[in-house]
Each structure stands twice: as C-alpha cells, then as structure tokens.
mmCIF file of C-alpha atoms in Angstrom:
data_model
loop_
_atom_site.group_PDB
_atom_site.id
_atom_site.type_symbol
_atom_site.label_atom_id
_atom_site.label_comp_id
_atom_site.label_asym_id
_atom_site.label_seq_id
_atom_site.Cartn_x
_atom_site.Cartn_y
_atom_site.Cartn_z
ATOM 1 C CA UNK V 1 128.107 48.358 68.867
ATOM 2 C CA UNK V 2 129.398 50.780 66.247
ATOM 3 C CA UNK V 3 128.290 49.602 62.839
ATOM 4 C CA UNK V 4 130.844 49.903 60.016
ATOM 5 C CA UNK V 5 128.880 50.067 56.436
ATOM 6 C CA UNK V 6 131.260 50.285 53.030
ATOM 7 C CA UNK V 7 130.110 51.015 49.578
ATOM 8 C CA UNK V 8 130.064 49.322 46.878
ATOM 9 C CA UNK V 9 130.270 46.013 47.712
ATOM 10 C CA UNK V 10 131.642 45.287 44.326
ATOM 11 C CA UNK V 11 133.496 47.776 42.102
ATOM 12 C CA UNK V 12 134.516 46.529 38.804
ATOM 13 C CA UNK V 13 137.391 48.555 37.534
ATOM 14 C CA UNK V 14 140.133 48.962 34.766
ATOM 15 C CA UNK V 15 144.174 48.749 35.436
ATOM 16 C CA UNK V 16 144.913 52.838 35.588
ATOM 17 C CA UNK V 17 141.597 53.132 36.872
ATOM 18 C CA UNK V 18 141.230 55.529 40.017
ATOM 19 C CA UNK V 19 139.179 54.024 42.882
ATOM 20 C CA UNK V 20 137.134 55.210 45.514
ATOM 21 C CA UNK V 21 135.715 52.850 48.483
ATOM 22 C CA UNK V 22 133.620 54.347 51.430
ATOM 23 C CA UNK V 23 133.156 53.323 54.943
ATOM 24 C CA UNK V 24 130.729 55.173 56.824
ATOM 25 C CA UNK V 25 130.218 54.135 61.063
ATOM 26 C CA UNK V 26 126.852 54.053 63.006
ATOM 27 C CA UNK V 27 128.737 57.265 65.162
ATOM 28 C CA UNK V 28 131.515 59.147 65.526
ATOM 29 C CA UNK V 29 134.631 56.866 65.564
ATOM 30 C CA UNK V 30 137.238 59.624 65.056
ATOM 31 C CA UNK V 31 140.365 59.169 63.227
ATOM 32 C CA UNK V 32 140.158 55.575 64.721
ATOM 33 C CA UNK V 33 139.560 53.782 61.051
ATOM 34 C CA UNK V 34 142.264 51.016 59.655
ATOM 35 C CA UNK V 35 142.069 49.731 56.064
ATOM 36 C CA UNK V 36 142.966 46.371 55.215
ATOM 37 C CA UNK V 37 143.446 44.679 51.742
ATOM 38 C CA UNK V 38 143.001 40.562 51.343
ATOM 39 C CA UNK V 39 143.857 38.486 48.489
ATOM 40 C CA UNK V 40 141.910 35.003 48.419
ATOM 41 C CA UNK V 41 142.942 32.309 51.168
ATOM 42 C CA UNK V 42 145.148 34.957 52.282
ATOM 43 C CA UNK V 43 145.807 36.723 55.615
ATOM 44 C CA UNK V 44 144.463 40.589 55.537
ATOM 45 C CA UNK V 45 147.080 42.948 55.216
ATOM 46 C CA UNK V 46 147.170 46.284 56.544
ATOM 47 C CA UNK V 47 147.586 49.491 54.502
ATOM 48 C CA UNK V 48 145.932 52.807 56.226
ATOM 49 C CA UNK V 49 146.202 53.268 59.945
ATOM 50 C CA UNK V 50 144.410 56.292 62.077
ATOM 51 C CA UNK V 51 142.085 57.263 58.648
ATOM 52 C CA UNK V 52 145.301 58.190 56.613
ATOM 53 C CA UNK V 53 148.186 57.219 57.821
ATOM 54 C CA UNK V 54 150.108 54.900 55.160
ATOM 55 C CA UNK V 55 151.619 51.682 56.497
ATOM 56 C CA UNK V 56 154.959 51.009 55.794
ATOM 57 C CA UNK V 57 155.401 49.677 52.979
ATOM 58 C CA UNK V 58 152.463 50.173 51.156
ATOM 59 C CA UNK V 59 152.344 52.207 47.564
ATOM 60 C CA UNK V 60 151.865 55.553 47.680
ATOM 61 C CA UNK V 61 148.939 55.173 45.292
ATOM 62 C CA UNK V 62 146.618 53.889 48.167
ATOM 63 C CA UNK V 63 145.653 56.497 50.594
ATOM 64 C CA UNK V 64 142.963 56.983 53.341
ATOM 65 C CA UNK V 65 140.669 60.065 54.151
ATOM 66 C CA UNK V 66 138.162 61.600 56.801
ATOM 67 C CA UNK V 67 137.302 61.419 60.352
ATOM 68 C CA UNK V 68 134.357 60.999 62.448
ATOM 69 C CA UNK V 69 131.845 59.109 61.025
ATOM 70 C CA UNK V 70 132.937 59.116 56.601
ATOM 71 C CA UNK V 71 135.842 58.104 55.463
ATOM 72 C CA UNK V 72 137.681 56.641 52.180
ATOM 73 C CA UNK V 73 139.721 54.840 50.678
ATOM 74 C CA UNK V 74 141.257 55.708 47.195
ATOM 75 C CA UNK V 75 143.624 53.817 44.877
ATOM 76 C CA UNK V 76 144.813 56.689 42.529
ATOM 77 C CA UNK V 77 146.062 54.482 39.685
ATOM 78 C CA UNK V 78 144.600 50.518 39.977
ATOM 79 C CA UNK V 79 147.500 47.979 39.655
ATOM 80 C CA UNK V 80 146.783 44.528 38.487
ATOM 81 C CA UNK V 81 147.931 43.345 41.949
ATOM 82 C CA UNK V 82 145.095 45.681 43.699
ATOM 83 C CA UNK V 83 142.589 43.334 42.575
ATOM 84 C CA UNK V 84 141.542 41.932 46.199
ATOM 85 C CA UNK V 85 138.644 42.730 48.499
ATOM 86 C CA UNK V 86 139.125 45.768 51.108
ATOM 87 C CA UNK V 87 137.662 45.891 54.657
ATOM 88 C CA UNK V 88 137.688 49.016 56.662
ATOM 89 C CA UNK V 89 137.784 48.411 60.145
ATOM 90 C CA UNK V 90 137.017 50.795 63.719
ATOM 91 C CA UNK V 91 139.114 50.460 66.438
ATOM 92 C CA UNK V 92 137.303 53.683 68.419
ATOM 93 C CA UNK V 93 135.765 51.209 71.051
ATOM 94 C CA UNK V 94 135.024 47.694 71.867
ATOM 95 C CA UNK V 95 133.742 45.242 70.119
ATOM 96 C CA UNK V 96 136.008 46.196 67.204
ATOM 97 C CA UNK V 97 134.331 45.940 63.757
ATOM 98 C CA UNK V 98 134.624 45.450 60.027
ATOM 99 C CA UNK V 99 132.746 46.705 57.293
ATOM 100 C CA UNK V 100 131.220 43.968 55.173
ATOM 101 C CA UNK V 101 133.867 44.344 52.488
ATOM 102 C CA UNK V 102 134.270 45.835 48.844
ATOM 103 C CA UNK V 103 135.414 43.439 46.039
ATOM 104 C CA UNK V 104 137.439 44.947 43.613
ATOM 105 C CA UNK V 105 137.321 43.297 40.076
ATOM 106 C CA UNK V 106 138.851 43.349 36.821
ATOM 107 C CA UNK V 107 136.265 45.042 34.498
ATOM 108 C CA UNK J 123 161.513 38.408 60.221
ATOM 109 C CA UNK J 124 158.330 39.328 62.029
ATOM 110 C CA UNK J 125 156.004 36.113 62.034
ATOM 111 C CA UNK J 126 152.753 34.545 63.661
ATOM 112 C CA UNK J 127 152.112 30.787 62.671
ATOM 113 C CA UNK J 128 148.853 29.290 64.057
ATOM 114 C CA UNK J 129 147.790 25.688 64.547
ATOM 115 C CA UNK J 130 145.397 23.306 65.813
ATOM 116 C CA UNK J 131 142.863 23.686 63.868
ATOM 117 C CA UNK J 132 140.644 20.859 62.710
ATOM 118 C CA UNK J 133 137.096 19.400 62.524
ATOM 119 C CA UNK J 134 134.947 19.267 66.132
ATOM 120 C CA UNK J 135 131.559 18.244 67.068
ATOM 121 C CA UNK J 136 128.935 20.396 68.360
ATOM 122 C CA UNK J 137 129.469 21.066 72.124
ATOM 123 C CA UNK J 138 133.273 20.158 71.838
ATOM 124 C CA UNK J 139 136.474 22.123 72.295
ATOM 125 C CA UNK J 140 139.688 22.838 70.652
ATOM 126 C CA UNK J 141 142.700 25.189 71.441
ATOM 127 C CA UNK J 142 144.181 27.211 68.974
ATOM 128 C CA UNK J 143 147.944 28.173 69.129
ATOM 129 C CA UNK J 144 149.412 31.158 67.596
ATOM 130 C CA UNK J 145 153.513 30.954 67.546
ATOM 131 C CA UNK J 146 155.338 34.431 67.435
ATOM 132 C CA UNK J 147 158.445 35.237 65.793
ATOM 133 C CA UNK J 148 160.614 38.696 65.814
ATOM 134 C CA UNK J 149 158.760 39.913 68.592
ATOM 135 C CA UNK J 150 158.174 39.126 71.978
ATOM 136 C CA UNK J 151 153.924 38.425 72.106
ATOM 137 C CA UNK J 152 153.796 39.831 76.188
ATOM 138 C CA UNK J 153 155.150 42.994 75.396
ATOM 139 C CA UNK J 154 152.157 43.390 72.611
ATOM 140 C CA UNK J 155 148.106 43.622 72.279
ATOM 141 C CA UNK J 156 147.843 40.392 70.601
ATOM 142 C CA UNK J 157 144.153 39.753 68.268
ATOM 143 C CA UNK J 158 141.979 36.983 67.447
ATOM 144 C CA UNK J 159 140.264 37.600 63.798
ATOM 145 C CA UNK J 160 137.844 34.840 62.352
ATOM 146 C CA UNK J 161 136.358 34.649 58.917
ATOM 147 C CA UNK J 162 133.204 32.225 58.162
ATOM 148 C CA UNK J 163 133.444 30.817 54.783
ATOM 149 C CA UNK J 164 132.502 33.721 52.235
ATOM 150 C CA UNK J 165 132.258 36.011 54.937
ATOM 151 C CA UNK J 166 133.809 39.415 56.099
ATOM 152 C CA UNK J 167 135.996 39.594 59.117
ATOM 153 C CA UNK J 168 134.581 38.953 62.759
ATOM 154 C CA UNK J 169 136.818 40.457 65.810
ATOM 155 C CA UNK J 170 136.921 37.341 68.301
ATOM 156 C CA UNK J 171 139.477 38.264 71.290
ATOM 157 C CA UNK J 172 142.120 40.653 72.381
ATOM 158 C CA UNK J 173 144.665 40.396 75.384
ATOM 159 C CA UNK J 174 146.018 43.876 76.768
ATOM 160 C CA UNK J 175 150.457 43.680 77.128
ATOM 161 C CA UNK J 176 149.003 43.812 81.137
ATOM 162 C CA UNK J 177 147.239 40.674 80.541
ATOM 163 C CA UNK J 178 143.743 41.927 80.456
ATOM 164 C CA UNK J 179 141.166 40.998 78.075
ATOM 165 C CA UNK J 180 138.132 41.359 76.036
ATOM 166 C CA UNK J 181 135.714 39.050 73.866
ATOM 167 C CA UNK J 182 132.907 39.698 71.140
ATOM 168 C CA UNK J 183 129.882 38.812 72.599
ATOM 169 C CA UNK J 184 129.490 35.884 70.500
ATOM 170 C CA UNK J 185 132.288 33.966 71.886
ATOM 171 C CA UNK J 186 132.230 35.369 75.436
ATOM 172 C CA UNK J 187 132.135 32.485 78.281
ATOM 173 C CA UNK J 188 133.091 30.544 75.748
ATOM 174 C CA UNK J 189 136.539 31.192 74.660
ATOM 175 C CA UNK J 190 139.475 32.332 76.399
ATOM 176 C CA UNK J 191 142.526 34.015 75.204
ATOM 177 C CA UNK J 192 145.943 33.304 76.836
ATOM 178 C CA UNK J 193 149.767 33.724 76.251
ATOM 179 C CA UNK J 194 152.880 31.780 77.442
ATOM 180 C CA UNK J 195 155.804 33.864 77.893
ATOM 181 C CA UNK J 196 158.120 30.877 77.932
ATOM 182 C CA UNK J 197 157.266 29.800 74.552
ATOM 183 C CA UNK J 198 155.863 33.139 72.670
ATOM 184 C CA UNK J 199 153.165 32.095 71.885
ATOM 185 C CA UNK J 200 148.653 33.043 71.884
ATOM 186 C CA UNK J 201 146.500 31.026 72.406
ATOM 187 C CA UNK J 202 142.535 30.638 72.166
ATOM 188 C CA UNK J 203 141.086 28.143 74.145
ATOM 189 C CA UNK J 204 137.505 27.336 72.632
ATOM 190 C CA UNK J 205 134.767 25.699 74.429
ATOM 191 C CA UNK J 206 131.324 24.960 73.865
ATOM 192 C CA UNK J 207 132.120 24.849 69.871
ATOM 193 C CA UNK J 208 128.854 25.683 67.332
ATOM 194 C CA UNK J 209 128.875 25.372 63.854
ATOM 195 C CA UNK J 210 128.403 29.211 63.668
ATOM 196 C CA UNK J 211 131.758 29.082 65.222
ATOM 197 C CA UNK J 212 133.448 27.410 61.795
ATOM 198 C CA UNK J 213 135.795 30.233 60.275
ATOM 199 C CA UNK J 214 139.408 30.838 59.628
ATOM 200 C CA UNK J 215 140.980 32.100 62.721
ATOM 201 C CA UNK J 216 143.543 34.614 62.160
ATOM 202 C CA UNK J 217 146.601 35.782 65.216
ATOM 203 C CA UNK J 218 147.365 39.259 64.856
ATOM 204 C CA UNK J 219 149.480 41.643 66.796
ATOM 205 C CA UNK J 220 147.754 45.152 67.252
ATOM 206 C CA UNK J 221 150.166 47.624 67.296
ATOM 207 C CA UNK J 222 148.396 50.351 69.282
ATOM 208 C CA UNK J 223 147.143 53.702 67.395
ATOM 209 C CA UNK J 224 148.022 51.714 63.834
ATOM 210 C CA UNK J 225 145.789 48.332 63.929
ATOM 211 C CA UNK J 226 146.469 45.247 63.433
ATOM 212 C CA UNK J 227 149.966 44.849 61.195
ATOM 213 C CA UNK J 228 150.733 41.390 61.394
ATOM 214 C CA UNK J 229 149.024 38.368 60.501
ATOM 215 C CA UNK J 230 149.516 34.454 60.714
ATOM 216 C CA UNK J 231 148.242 32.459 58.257
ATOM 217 C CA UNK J 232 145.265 31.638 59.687
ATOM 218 C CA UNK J 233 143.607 27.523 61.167
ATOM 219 C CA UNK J 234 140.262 26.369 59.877
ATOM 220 C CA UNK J 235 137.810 25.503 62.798
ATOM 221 C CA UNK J 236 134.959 23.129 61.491
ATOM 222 C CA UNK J 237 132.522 22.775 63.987
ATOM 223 C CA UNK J 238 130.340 20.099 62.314
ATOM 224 C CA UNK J 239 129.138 16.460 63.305
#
C-alpha cells in the first residue's frame, strides 16, 4: 500500500497568514493527489484535484503543487473560515489512502 | 442540487450486521464510481469500498469478506452491507461520488456505526 505522510500535523497560524502543508507518498503516485478540507462533524470537502487542479468553486487563494512522490498545499492569504483540518489523499492505485491530517489553528 | 443522504446507522453488537444506505440526488448513482469513506472517532479518513459505473468493485483489506457494496438503480441509491461488525469498525461512514481523474466531490453527511455491546 502507498503510504501518504503530511507535515505538520498541527500548524498554528494568523488570519493573512500564508500556509504551507506537505504530503509526501511511500512512491511515485504521479499527479494522482486530491486535497480535501473538513470542518468539525462535517463531511470533507474537496478543493485540489490531479496535484493542482482547483475545484470549482474553491478560492483562488488555495492551490496545490508537485507530482510524483512531494506535493503541497498552500493557502496564500489564511481566511478565518480556513481554520479546519486538511487531508491529502492518493488515488494512483488501490487501496486509496489519506494522509493522517494537518490541523490548522488560530494562533 | 447535487446530494447524497445516508442512513441506517446505529449501535450493533460484536459479530452483528447493519446496512448502510446512501440516497442520491441530481445525479444518477449507476452512471458514477460511487465511495465508501469512514472516520473512527478522532481519526483521519479510512477508504472502505468503491463500485466501478460497470458494477465492479473493490474493498480495503480491513473490511474485505466482510462488507459489500451495492446500488439499486430503481431507487438511486448505495448501499454497504456490513457483516461480521467489530468495534474497530465504529466510525462515521461517509457516501461519496468519485468523479474520475478529480476525486471524490460529493459528500453525504455521513451515519455513525457503533459497534459496541
């Protein structure tokens, strides 16, 4: 299985604040990397398809980067509603997986 | 509007079973990849299940021979027939429709699964 690590887990942050999140895979997963954002008790919600694709949707301040086996995920101004946990998920092969999550919190 | 609604959900023994339904609205579930998603309590997401628009499909090894994932046309709707329930099995269960090359895009609500005696 294709292991899907993200750093930090936690990020404490300002509003304004740019933000970087990484998700690094066990191997080579190619563009094949989906962000999502969740909101306690709530659903996830997609944002980047295919590494950096936006969703529709989705503010232009979140975007995606890299391929193969790094990639990121940046918010280039933080919003009070971006405070949420973020999961980056591989859908290269089966068994799909998630990273373990990053919690982003008001600093 | 574009909509999944699960249900059936509840509390289960150890060893039991339970069938979780997944209601789709706006789209037609058959023509889609349809996804089952769990979360344990304070945990990060677990894939669970996935049925192809051809009607194959594929399980995490942790549920395989266990649960089975299944659509009715007629009503539009998923569902994930559990068996053999363990309390490591207790998590939100999420419906989601994969749209191919993009990931999953839409989400139900999610149904609680307690497997507890």
């Amino acid at each position: 299985d294709i292991q899907m690590t993200q750093s930090p887990s936690t990020l404490s942050a300002s509003v304004g604040d740019r933000v970087t999140i990484t998700c690094r895979a066990s191997q080579s997963i190619s563009s094949w990397l989906a962000w999502y954002q969740q909101k306690p008790g709530k659903a996830p919600k997609l944002l980047i398809y295919k590494a950096s694709s936006l969703e529709s949707g989705v503010p232009s301040r979140f975007s995606g980067s890299g391929s193969g086996t790094e990639f990121t995920l940046t918010i280039s101004s933080l919003q009070p509603d971006d405070f949420a946990t973020y999961y980056c998920q591989h859908y290269n092969s089966y068994p799909w997986t998630f990273g373990q999550g990053t919690k982003v919190e008001i600093k | 509007e574009v909509q999944l609604v699960e249900s059936g959900g509840g509390l289960v023994q150890p060893g039991g079973s339970l069938r979780l339904s997944c209601a789709a609205s706006g789209f037609t579930v058959s023509s889609n990849y349809m996804s089952w998603v769990r979360q344990a309590p304070g945990k990060g997401l677990e894939w669970v299940s996935l049925i192809y628009n051809d009607g194959k499909t594929l399980y995490a090894d942790s549920v395989k021979g266990r649960f089975t994932i299944s659509r009715d046309s007629s009503k539009n709707t998923l569902s994930l027939q559990m068996n053999s329930l363990r309390a490591e099995d207790t998590a939100v269960y999420y419906c989601a429709r994969v749209n191919w090359g993009r990931g999953m895009d839409v989400w139900g609500q999610g149904t609680t699964v307690t497997v507890s005696s």
